[in-house]
Amino acid sequence: RLADLYAGRTLVWPDGVPVRPVMRRLNESNFEKMMSLSPAVQQAVRAAEQRHGLPYASSDQEMADLLERVPGAIGVLTLGMLLSEKRAVRALAIDGVAPTPDNARLGRYPLAKRHYLVTRNDASPEVGRFVSYVRSAEGQAILRAHGYWIP
């Protein structure tokens, strides 16, 4: 169904609102992740890139803004951004799997990205305290509430 939405084979949502894919560069990490779902999705997104008149976002922030403003918009946005910024958009299930941190952590939701917290060997004590806080129960709760987790 995602491939049909991007390829233009499905032109309207069930409520009659036109489907408006919001595009990014195809080598943008969220789009690369989406295109990795299947050859059909990859082909559909490449076809959408050739369609005239589709909204285009040059950043994650612009993607979120367009998804909120453009009626019928569909695009790729991280759950972390959606939750932390309290965006007025809905994350979609893929193959019936809800986009939750637990489903991503367990490998059920197919669109998940890894982020790394990297420090220098000679990092300051303040950096060490921050890393400890992130790994604490309180830090973990904050991350989970915003769509992230630490493996």
Tab-separated table of C-alpha atoms in Angstrom:
chain	number	residue	atom	x	y	z
A	1	ARG	CA	0.000	0.000	0.000
A	2	LEU	CA	2.901	2.389	0.751
A	3	ALA	CA	4.281	1.761	-2.728
A	4	ASP	CA	0.889	2.597	-4.245
A	5	LEU	CA	0.720	5.875	-2.317
A	6	TYR	CA	4.154	7.029	-3.499
A	7	ALA	CA	3.856	5.726	-7.057
A	8	GLY	CA	0.581	7.561	-7.612
A	9	ARG	CA	-1.487	4.409	-8.048
A	10	THR	CA	-3.536	5.458	-4.998
A	11	LEU	CA	-4.477	9.083	-5.576
A	12	VAL	CA	-6.918	9.751	-2.727
A	13	TRP	CA	-7.277	8.701	0.909
A	14	PRO	CA	-10.485	6.887	1.963
A	15	ASP	CA	-11.988	10.263	2.993
A	16	GLY	CA	-11.452	11.645	-0.527
A	17	VAL	CA	-8.490	13.916	0.308
A	18	PRO	CA	-5.760	13.731	-2.354
A	19	VAL	CA	-2.602	11.829	-1.343
A	20	ARG	CA	0.367	14.216	-1.243
A	21	PRO	CA	3.749	12.515	-0.716
A	22	VAL	CA	6.234	14.957	0.793
A	23	MET	CA	9.622	14.295	-0.749
A	24	ARG	CA	13.239	14.585	0.393
A	25	ARG	CA	16.544	13.763	-1.277
A	26	LEU	CA	16.563	10.040	-1.919
A	27	ASN	CA	19.885	9.676	-0.098
A	28	GLU	CA	18.452	11.269	3.058
A	29	SER	CA	18.643	8.657	5.831
A	30	ASN	CA	14.896	8.446	6.552
A	31	PHE	CA	14.098	7.997	2.858
A	32	GLU	CA	16.873	5.431	2.461
A	33	LYS	CA	15.414	3.509	5.403
A	34	MET	CA	11.912	3.648	3.890
A	35	MET	CA	13.164	2.528	0.473
A	36	SER	CA	14.877	-0.452	2.111
A	37	LEU	CA	11.451	-1.895	3.002
A	38	SER	CA	11.086	-3.527	-0.407
A	39	PRO	CA	12.026	-3.173	-4.081
A	40	ALA	CA	8.434	-2.065	-4.749
A	41	VAL	CA	8.689	0.798	-2.240
A	42	GLN	CA	12.084	1.799	-3.606
A	43	GLN	CA	10.724	1.880	-7.162
A	44	ALA	CA	7.639	3.840	-6.050
A	45	VAL	CA	9.685	6.480	-4.210
A	46	ARG	CA	11.958	6.852	-7.238
A	47	ALA	CA	8.842	7.302	-9.385
A	48	ALA	CA	7.480	9.902	-6.951
A	49	GLU	CA	10.737	11.823	-7.311
A	50	GLN	CA	9.844	12.299	-10.985
A	51	ARG	CA	6.294	13.496	-10.316
A	52	HIS	CA	5.753	17.236	-10.677
A	53	GLY	CA	4.135	19.365	-8.000
A	54	LEU	CA	4.822	17.250	-4.925
A	55	PRO	CA	5.889	19.147	-1.802
A	56	TYR	CA	9.608	18.933	-1.035
A	57	ALA	CA	11.245	19.205	2.384
A	58	SER	CA	14.901	20.127	2.733
A	59	SER	CA	15.142	19.175	6.431
A	60	ASP	CA	13.435	17.034	9.066
A	61	GLN	CA	11.919	20.191	10.541
A	62	GLU	CA	10.478	21.204	7.186
A	63	MET	CA	9.155	17.666	6.670
A	64	ALA	CA	7.326	17.845	10.002
A	65	ASP	CA	5.927	21.278	9.158
A	66	LEU	CA	4.684	20.143	5.739
A	67	LEU	CA	3.135	16.974	7.156
A	68	GLU	CA	1.137	19.154	9.535
A	69	ARG	CA	0.129	21.785	6.965
A	70	VAL	CA	-0.461	19.922	3.686
A	71	PRO	CA	-3.830	18.134	3.550
A	72	GLY	CA	-3.362	14.468	2.640
A	73	ALA	CA	0.406	14.568	3.196
A	74	ILE	CA	2.439	11.430	3.777
A	75	GLY	CA	6.140	11.424	4.542
A	76	VAL	CA	8.898	10.030	6.707
A	77	LEU	CA	9.592	11.447	10.146
A	78	THR	CA	11.214	9.914	13.198
A	79	LEU	CA	9.007	8.891	16.083
A	80	GLY	CA	11.421	10.765	18.335
A	81	MET	CA	10.740	14.028	16.553
A	82	LEU	CA	7.005	13.404	16.431
A	83	LEU	CA	6.815	12.718	20.185
A	84	SER	CA	9.372	15.197	21.500
A	85	GLU	CA	7.894	18.079	19.505
A	86	LYS	CA	4.296	16.929	20.059
A	87	ARG	CA	3.650	17.062	16.328
A	88	ALA	CA	0.070	16.902	15.048
A	89	VAL	CA	0.795	13.954	12.762
A	90	ARG	CA	0.087	10.257	13.134
A	91	ALA	CA	2.732	7.551	12.860
A	92	LEU	CA	1.518	4.708	10.675
A	93	ALA	CA	1.688	0.995	11.308
A	94	ILE	CA	3.595	-1.051	8.738
A	95	ASP	CA	2.223	-4.515	8.006
A	96	GLY	CA	0.004	-4.133	11.062
A	97	VAL	CA	2.908	-3.353	13.422
A	98	ALA	CA	2.567	-0.151	15.463
A	99	PRO	CA	5.524	2.261	15.476
A	100	THR	CA	6.555	1.991	19.115
A	101	PRO	CA	9.997	1.963	20.713
A	102	ASP	CA	9.387	-1.584	21.963
A	103	ASN	CA	8.389	-2.859	18.509
A	104	ALA	CA	11.473	-1.225	16.997
A	105	ARG	CA	13.739	-2.559	19.756
A	106	LEU	CA	12.387	-6.081	19.236
A	107	GLY	CA	12.839	-5.846	15.466
A	108	ARG	CA	9.110	-5.951	14.733
A	109	TYR	CA	8.783	-2.435	13.275
A	110	PRO	CA	10.972	-2.331	10.165
A	111	LEU	CA	11.913	1.352	10.222
A	112	ALA	CA	14.370	2.053	13.012
A	113	LYS	CA	17.616	4.002	13.079
A	114	ARG	CA	20.514	3.721	15.468
A	115	HIS	CA	21.888	6.800	17.177
A	116	TYR	CA	25.148	6.771	19.078
A	117	LEU	CA	26.361	8.733	22.074
A	118	VAL	CA	30.086	9.123	21.468
A	119	THR	CA	32.560	10.718	23.841
A	120	ARG	CA	36.294	11.234	23.920
A	121	ASN	CA	38.448	9.044	26.153
A	122	ASP	CA	39.448	12.140	28.103
A	123	ALA	CA	35.908	13.522	28.403
A	124	SER	CA	35.219	15.902	31.273
A	125	PRO	CA	33.506	14.777	34.487
A	126	GLU	CA	30.394	16.693	33.357
A	127	VAL	CA	30.211	14.555	30.205
A	128	GLY	CA	30.579	11.429	32.331
A	129	ARG	CA	27.724	12.541	34.573
A	130	PHE	CA	25.554	13.228	31.527
A	131	VAL	CA	26.235	9.764	30.082
A	132	SER	CA	25.443	8.207	33.460
A	133	TYR	CA	22.197	10.167	33.620
A	134	VAL	CA	21.195	9.028	30.124
A	135	ARG	CA	21.785	5.427	31.194
A	136	SER	CA	19.910	5.862	34.511
A	137	ALA	CA	16.310	4.754	35.043
A	138	GLU	CA	15.170	8.385	34.855
A	139	GLY	CA	17.135	9.012	31.650
A	140	GLN	CA	15.799	5.796	30.122
A	141	ALA	CA	12.227	6.828	30.943
A	142	ILE	CA	12.737	10.163	29.192
A	143	LEU	CA	14.201	8.468	26.125
A	144	ARG	CA	11.397	5.906	25.961
A	145	ALA	CA	8.725	8.621	26.298
A	146	HIS	CA	10.226	10.303	23.245
A	147	GLY	CA	10.501	7.236	21.032
A	148	TYR	CA	14.060	6.118	21.847
A	149	TRP	CA	15.704	3.337	23.830
A	150	ILE	CA	19.156	2.113	24.757
A	151	PRO	CA	19.810	-1.503	23.804
